[in-house]
PDB file of C-alpha atoms and ligand atoms in Angstrom:
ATOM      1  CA  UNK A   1     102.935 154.258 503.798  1.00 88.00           C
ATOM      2  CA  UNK A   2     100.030 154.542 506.494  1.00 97.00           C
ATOM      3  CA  UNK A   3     100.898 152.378 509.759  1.00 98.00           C
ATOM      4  CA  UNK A   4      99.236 151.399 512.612  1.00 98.00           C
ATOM      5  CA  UNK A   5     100.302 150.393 516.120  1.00 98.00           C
ATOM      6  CA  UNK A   6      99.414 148.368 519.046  1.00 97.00           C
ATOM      7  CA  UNK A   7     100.772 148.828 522.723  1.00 97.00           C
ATOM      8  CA  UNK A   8      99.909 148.647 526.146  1.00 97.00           C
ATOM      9  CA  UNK A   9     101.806 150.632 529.029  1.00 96.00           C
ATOM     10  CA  UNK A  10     101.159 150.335 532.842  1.00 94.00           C
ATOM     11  CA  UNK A  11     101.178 146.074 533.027  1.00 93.00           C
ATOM     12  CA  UNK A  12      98.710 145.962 530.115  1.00 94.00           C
ATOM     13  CA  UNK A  13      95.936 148.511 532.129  1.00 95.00           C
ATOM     14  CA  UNK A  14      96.215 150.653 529.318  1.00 96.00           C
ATOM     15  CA  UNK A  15      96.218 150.312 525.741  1.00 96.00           C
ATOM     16  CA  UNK A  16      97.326 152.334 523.417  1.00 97.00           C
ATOM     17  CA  UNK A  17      96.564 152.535 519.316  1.00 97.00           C
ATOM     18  CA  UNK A  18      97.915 155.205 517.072  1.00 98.00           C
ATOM     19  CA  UNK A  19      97.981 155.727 513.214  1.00 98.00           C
ATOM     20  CA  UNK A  20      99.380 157.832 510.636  1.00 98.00           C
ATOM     21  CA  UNK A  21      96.705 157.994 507.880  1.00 98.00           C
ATOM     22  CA  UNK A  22      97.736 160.778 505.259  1.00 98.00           C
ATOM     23  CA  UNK A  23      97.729 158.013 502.533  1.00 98.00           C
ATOM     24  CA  UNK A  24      94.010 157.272 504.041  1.00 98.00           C
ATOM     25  CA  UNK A  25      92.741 160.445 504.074  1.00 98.00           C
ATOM     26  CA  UNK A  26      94.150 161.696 500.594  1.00 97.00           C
ATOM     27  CA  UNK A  27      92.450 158.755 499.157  1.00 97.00           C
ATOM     28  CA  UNK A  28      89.180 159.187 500.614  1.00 97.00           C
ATOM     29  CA  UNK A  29      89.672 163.119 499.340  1.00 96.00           C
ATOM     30  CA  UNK A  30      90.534 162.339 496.066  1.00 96.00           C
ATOM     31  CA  UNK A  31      87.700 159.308 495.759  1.00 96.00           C
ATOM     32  CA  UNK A  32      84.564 161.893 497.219  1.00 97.00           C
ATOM     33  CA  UNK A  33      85.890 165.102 496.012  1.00 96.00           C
ATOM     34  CA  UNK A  34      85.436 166.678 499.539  1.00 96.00           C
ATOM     35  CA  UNK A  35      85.261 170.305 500.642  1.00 96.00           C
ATOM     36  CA  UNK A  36      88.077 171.432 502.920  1.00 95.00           C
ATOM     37  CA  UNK A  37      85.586 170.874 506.042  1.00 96.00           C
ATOM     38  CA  UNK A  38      83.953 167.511 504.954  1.00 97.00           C
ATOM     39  CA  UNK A  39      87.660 166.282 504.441  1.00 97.00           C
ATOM     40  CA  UNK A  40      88.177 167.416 507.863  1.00 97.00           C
ATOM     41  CA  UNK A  41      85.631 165.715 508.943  1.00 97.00           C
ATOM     42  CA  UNK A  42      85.455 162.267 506.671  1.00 98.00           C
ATOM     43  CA  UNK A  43      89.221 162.345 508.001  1.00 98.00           C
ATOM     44  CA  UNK A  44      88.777 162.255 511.298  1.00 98.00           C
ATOM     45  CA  UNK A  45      86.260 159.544 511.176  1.00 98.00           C
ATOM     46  CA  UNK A  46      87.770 157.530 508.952  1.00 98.00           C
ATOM     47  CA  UNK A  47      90.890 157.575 511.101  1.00 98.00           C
ATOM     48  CA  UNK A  48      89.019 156.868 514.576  1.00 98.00           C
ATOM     49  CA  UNK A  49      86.821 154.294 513.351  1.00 98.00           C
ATOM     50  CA  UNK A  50      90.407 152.450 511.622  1.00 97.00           C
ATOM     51  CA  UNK A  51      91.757 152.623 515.298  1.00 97.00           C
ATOM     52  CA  UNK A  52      88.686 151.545 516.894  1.00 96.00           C
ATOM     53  CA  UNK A  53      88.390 148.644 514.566  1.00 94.00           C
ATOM     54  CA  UNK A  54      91.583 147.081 514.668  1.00 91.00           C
ATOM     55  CA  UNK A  55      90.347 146.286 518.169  1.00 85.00           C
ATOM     56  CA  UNK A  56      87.594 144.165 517.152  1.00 80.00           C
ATOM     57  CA  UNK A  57      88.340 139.941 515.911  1.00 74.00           C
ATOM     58  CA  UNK A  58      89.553 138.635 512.641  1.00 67.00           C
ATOM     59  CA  UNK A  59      86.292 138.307 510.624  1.00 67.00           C
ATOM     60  CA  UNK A  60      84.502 140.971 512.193  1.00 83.00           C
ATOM     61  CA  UNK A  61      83.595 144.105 510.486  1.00 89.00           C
ATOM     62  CA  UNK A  62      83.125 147.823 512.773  1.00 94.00           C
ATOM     63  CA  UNK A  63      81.074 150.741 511.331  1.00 96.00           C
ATOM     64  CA  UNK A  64      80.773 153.805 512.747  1.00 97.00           C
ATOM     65  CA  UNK A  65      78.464 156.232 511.665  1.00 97.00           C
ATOM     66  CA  UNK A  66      77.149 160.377 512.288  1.00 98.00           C
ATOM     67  CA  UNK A  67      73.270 160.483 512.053  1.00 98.00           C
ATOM     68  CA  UNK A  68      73.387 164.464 511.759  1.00 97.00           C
ATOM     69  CA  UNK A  69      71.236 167.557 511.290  1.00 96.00           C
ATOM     70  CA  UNK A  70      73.983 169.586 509.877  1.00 96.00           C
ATOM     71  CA  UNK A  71      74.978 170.741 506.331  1.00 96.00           C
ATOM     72  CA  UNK A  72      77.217 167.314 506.151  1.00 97.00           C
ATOM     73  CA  UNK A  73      74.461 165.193 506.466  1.00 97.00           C
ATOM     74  CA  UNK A  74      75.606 162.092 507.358  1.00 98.00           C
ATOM     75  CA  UNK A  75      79.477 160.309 507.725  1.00 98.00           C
ATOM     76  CA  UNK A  76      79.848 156.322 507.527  1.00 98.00           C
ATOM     77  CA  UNK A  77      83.321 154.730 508.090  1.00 98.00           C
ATOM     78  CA  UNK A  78      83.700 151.160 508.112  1.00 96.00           C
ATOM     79  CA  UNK A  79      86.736 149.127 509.179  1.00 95.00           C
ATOM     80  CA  UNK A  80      88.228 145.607 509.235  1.00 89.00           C
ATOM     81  CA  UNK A  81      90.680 143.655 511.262  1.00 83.00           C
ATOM     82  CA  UNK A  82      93.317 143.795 509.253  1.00 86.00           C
ATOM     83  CA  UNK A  83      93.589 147.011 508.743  1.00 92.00           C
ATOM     84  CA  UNK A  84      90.924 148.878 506.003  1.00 95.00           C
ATOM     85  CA  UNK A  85      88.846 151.028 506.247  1.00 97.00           C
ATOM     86  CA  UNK A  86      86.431 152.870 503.899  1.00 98.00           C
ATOM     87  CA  UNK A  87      83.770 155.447 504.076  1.00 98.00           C
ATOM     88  CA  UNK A  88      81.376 158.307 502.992  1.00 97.00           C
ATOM     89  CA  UNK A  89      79.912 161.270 503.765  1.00 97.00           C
ATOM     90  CA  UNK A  90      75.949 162.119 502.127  1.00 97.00           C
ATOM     91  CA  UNK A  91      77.041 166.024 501.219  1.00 97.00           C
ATOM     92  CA  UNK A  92      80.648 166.259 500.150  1.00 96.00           C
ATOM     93  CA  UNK A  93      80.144 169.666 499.451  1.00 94.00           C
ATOM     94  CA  UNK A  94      79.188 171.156 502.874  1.00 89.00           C
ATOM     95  CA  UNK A  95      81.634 174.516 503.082  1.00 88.00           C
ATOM     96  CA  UNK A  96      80.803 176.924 506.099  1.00 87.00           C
ATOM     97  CA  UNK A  97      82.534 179.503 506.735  1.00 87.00           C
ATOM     98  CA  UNK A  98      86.206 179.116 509.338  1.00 87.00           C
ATOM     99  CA  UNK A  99      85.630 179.828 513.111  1.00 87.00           C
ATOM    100  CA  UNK A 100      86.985 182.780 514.609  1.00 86.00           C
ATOM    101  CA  UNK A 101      90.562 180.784 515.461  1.00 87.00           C
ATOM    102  CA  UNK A 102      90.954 180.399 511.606  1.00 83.00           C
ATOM    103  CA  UNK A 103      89.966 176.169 512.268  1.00 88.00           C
ATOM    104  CA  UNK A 104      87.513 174.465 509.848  1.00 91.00           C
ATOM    105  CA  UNK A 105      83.851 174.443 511.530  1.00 94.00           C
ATOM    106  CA  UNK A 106      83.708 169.995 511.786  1.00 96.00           C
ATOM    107  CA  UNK A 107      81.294 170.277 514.453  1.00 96.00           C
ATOM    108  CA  UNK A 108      79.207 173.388 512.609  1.00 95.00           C
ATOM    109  CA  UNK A 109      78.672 171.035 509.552  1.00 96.00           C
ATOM    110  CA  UNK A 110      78.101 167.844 511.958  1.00 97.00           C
ATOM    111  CA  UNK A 111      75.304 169.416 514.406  1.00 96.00           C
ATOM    112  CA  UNK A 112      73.061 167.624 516.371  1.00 97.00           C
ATOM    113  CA  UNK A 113      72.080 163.832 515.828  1.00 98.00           C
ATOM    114  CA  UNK A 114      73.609 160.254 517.154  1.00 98.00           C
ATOM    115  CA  UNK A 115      77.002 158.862 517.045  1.00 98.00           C
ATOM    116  CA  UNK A 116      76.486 155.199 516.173  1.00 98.00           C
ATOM    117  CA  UNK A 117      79.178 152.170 516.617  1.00 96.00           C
ATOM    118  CA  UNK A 118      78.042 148.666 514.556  1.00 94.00           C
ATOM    119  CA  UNK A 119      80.237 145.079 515.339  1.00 91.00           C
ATOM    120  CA  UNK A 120      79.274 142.597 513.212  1.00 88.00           C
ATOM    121  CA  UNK A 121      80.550 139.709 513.796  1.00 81.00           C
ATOM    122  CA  UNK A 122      81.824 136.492 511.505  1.00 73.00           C
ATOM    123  CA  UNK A 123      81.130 138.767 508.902  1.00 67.00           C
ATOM    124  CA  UNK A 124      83.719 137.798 505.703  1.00 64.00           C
ATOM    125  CA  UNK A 125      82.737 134.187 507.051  1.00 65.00           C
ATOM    126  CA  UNK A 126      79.072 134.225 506.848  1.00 67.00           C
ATOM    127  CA  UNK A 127      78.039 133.530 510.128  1.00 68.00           C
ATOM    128  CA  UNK A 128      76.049 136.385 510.834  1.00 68.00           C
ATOM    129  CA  UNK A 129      74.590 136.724 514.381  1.00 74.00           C
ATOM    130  CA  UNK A 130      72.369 139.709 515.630  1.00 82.00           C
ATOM    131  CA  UNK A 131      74.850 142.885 515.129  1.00 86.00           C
ATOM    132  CA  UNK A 132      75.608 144.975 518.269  1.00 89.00           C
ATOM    133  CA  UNK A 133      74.641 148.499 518.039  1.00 93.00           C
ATOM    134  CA  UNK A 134      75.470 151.164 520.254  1.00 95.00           C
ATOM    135  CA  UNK A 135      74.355 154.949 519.959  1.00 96.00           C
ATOM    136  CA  UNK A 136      75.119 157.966 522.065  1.00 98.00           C
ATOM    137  CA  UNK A 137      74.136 161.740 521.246  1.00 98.00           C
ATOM    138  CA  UNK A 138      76.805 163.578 519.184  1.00 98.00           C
ATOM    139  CA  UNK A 139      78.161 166.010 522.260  1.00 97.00           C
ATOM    140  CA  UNK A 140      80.780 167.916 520.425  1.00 95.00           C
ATOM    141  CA  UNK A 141      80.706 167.200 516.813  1.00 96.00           C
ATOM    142  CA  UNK A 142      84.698 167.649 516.566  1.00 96.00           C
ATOM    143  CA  UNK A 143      84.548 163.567 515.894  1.00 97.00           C
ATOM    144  CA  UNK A 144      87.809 162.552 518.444  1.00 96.00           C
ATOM    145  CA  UNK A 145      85.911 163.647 521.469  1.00 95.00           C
ATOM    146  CA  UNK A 146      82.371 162.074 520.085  1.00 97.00           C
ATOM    147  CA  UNK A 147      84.811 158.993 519.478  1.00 97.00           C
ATOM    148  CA  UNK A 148      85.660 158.902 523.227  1.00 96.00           C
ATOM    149  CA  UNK A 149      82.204 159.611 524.539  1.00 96.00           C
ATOM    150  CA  UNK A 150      80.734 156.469 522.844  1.00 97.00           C
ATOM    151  CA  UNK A 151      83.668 154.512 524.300  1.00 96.00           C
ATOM    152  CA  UNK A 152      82.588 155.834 527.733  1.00 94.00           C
ATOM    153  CA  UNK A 153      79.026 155.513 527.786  1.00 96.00           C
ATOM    154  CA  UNK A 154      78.220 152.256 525.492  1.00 94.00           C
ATOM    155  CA  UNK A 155      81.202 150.735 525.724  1.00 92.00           C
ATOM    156  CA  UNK A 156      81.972 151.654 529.490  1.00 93.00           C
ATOM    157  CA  UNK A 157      85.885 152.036 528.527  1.00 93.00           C
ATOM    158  CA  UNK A 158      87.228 155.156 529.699  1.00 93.00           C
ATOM    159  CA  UNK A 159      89.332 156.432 526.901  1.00 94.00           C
ATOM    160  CA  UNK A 160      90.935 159.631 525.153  1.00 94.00           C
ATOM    161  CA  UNK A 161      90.751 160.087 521.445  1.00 95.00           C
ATOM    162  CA  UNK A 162      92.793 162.429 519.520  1.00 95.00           C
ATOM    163  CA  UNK A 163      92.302 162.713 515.911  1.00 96.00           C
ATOM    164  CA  UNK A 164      93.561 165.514 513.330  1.00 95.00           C
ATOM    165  CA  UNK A 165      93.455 166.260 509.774  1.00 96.00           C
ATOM    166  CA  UNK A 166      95.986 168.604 508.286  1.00 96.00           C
ATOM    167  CA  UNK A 167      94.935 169.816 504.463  1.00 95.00           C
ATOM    168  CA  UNK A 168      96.902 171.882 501.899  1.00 93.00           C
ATOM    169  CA  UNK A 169      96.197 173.986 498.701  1.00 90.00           C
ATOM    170  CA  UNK A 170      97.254 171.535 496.285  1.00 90.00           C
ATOM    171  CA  UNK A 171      97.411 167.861 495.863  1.00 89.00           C
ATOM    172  CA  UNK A 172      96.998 165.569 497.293  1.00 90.00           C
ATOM    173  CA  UNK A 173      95.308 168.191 499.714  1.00 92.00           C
ATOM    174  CA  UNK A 174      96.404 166.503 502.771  1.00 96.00           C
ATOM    175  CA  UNK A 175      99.724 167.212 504.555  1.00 96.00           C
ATOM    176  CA  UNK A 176      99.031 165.079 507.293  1.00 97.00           C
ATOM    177  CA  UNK A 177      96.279 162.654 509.237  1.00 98.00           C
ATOM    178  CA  UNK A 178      96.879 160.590 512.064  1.00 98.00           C
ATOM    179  CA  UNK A 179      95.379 159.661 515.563  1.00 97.00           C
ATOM    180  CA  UNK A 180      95.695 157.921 519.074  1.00 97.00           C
ATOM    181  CA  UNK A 181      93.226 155.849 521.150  1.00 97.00           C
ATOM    182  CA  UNK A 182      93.904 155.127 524.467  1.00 96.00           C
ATOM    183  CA  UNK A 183      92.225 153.186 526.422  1.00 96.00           C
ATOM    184  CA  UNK A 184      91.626 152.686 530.455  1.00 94.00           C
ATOM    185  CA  UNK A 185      91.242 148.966 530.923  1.00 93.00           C
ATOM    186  CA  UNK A 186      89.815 147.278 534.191  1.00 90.00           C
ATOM    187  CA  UNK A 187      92.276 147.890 537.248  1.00 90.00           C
ATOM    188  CA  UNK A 188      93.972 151.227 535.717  1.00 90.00           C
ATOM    189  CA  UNK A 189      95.568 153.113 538.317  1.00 89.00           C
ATOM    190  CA  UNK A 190      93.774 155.847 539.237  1.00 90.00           C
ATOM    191  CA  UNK A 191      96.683 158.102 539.294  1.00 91.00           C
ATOM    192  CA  UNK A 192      98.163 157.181 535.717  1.00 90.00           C
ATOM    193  CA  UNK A 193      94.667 157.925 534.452  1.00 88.00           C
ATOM    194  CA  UNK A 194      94.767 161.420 535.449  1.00 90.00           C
ATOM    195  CA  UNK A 195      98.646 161.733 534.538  1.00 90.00           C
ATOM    196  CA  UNK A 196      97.246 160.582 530.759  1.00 90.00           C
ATOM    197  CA  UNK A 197      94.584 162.897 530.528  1.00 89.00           C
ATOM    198  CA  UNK A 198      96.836 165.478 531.516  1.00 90.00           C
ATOM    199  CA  UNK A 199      99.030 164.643 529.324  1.00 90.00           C
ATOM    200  CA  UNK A 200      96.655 165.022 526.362  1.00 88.00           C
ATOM    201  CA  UNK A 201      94.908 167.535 526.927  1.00 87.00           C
ATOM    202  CA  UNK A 202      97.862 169.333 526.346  1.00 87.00           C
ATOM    203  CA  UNK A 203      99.441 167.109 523.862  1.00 84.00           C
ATOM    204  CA  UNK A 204     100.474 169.044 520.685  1.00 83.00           C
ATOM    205  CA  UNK A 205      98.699 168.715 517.205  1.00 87.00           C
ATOM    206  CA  UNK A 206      99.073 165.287 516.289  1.00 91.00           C
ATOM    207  CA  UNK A 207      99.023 166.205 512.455  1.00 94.00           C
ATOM    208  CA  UNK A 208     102.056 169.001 512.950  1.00 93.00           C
ATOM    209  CA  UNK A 209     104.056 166.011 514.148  1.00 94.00           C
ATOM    210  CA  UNK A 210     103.346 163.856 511.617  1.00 96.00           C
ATOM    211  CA  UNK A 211     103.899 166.206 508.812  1.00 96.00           C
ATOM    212  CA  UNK A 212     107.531 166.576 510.465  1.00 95.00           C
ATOM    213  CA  UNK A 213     107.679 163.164 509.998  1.00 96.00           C
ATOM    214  CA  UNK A 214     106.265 161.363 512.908  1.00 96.00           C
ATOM    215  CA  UNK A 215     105.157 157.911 513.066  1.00 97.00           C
ATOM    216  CA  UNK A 216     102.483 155.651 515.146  1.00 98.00           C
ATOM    217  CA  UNK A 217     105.212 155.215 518.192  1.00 97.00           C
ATOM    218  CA  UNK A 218     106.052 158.665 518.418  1.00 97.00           C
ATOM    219  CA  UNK A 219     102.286 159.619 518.812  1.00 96.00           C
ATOM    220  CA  UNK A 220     102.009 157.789 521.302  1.00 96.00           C
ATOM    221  CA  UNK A 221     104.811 159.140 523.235  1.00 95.00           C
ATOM    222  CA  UNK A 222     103.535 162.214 522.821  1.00 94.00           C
ATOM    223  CA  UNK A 223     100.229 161.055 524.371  1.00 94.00           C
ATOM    224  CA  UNK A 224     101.678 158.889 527.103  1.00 94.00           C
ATOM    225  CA  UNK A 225     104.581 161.783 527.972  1.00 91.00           C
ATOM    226  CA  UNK A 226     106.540 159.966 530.309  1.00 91.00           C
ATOM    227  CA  UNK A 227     104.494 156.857 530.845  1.00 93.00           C
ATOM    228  CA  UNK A 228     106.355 153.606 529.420  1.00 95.00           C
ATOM    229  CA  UNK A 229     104.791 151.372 526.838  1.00 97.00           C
ATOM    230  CA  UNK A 230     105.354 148.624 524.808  1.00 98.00           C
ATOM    231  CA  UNK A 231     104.674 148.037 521.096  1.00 98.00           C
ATOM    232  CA  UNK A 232     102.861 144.740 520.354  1.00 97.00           C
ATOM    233  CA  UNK A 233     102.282 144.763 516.838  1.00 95.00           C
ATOM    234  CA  UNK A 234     103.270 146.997 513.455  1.00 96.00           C
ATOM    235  CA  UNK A 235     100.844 146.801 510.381  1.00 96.00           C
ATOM    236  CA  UNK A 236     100.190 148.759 507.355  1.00 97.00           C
ATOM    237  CA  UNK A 237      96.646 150.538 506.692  1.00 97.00           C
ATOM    238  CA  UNK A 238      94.876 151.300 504.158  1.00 98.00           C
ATOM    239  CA  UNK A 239      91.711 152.758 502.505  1.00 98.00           C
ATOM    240  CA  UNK A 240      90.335 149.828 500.604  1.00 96.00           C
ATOM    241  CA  UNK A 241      86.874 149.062 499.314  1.00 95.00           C
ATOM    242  CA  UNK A 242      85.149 145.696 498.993  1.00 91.00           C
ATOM    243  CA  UNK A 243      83.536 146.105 495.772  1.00 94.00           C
ATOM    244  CA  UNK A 244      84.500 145.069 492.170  1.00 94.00           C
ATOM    245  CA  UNK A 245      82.873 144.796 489.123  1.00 93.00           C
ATOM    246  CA  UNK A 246      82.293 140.632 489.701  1.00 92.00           C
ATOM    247  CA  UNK A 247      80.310 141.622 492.611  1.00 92.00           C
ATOM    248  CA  UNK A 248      77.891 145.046 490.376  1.00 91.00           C
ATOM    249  CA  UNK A 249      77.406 142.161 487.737  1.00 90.00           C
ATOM    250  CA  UNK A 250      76.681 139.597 490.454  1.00 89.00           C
ATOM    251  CA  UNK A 251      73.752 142.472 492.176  1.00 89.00           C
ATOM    252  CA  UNK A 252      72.435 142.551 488.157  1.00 88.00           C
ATOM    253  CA  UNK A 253      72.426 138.765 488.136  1.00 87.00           C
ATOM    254  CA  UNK A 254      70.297 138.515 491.412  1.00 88.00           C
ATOM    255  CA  UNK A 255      67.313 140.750 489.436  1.00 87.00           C
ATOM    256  CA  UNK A 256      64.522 139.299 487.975  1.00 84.00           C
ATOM    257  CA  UNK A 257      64.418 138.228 484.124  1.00 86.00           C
ATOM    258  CA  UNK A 258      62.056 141.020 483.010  1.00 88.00           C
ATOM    259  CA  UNK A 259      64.557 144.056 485.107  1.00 88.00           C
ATOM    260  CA  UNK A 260      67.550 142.553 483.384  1.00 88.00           C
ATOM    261  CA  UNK A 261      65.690 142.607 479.896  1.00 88.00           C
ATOM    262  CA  UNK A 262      64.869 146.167 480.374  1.00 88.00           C
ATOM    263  CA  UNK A 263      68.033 147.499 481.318  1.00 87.00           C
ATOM    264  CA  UNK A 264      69.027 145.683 478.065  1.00 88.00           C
ATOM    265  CA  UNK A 265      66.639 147.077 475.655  1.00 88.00           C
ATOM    266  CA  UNK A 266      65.643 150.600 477.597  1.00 88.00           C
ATOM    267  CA  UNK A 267      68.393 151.406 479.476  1.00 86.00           C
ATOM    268  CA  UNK A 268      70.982 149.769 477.019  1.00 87.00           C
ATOM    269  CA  UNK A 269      73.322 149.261 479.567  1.00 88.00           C
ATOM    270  CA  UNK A 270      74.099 149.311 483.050  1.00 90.00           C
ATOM    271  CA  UNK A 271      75.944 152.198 485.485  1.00 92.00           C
ATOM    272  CA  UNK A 272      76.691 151.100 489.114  1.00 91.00           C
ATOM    273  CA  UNK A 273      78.046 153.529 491.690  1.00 93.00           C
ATOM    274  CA  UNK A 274      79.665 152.380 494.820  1.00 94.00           C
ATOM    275  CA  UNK A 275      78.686 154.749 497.513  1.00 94.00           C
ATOM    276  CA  UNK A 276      82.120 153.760 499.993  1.00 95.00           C
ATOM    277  CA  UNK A 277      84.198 154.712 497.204  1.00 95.00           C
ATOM    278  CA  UNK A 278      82.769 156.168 494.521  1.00 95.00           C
ATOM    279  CA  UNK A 279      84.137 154.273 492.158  1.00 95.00           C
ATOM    280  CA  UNK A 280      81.646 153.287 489.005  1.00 95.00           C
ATOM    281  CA  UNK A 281      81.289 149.941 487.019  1.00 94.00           C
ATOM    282  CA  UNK A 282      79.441 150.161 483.813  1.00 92.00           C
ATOM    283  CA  UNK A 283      78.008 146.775 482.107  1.00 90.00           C
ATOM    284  CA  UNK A 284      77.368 146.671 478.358  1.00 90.00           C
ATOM    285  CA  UNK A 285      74.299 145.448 476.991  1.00 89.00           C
ATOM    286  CA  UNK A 286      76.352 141.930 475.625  1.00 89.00           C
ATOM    287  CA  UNK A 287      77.931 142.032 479.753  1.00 87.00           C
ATOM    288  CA  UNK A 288      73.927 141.743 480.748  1.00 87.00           C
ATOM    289  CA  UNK A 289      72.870 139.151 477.945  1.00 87.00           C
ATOM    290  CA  UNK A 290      75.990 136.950 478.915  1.00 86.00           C
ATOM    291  CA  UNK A 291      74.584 137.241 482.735  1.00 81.00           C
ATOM    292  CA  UNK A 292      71.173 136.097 481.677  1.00 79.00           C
ATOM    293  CA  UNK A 293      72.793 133.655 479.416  1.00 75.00           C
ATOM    294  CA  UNK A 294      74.103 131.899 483.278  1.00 68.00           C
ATOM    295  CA  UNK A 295      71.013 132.909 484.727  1.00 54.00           C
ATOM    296  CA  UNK A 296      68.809 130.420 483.302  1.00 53.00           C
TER     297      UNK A 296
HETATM  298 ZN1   ZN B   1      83.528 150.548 496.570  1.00 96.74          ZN
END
């Protein structure tokens, strides 16, 4: 099962969230039907925008989002508090060719465009207040490092991201996901800030470990080397959508009389897609009638 750790090492001046998100990123796979380089991609965002969010307050909801030029299109991951996330990309299909080290081309499908954080707050409890939006320009495209760059320009918290995506041939086409945030808080130590980004930028793959079995802790030994830290809080994550069919028929309840009577008699029926998840809810014509039935 996916997991998801909080700690903090050097008297709480640094904090530190890692996740192993195979069971995430398989989903998401399976769900979109993703090209080897989208699920790279959808991977790597779903997994940084799941540790990014479990930062933000019960009731709040986090959405990050690539407004791109490239083949991709488009990638929007959305997380909660307690541990979701969901997300999609606009062209699942996007398949360029490797780069010369044999690695799938994230940034080459991502391009140019924004990298775009959203925290809406007392969101599952209706009170809805003006959502905060940040937006920096995508400078990489390999997702961990845009992660970090919006964390140190809008956010003004120095931080180091790593995030990795590890597919296979066959199902469930992912042999590993998992990632690490750390974060510099006010009054980090100069000198433990350099001994972390040392430390990661030569950190091994995250996903090899994890596919030899590594969980949240160990990744973030591996990205604290010999720093100590100390783990706060365990949970299990997941990828989890918000829709169901009682909320499609409640959308088809919210039309007009004379759009609910035509998708009775013309379209005999009603299809809904969910674009997070893909998942589709279809309403017979005697689902509609009963709706307008409790309409009027
Ligand atoms: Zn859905």
């Amino acid at each position: 099962m996916d997991k998801l750790i909080h700690a903090t090492a050097a008297d709480g001046t640094v904090r530190v969230i890692s996740a192993v998100t195979t069971g995430i990123v398989a989903e998401a796979i399976r769900r979109h039907g993703t090209s080897p380089t989208v699920s790279a991609a959808l991977g790597r965002m779903l997994t940084g925008t799941l540790l990014l969010g479990s930062t933000i307050k019960e009731f709040d909801r986090l959405t990050a989002k690539i407004d791109c030029s490239g083949e991709v299109g488009g990638i929007t991951a959305e997380a909660t508090k307690i541990g979701t996330v969901r997300g999609f990309v606009k062209n699942p299909i996007a398949e360029p060719p490797p780069k010369a080290n044999g690695k799938f081309d994230v940034s080459g499908i991502v391009g140019d465009g924004n990298f775009v954080v959203i925290r809406e707050a007392g969101f599952e409890i209706g009170f809805r207040p003006e959502p905060y939006v940040g937006s920096v320009p995508i400078v990489s495209g390999e997702i961990a490092e845009d992660f970090a760059y919006y964390l140190a320009k809008s956010e003004q918290i120095p931080s180091a991201v790593l995030l990795g995506v590890l597919l296979q041939n066959s199902e469930p086409f992912v042999a590993a996901s998992g990632g690490v945030l750390i974060q510099m808080m006010p009054g980090a130590n100069d000198h433990i800030v350099t001994m972390i980004e040392d430390t990661v930028s030569r950190a091994p793959h995250v996903t090899e470990l994890v596919k030899e079995g590594a969980g949240p802790e160990d990744l973030a030994r591996v990205a604290l080397g010999v720093i100590d830290f100390e783990v706060l809080d365990e949970r299990p994550v997941s990828f989890q959508c918000t829709c169901s069919l009682e909320k499609a028929a409640g959308m088809i309840a919210a039309l007009g009389e004379d759009e609910i009577r035509a998708m009775i008699e013309e379209d005999k029926g009603a299809v809904m897609n969910c674009g997070f998840c893909n998942e589709t809810y279809s309403l017979a014509t005697s689902d509609i009638e009963r709706l307008l039935g409790e309409n009027r």
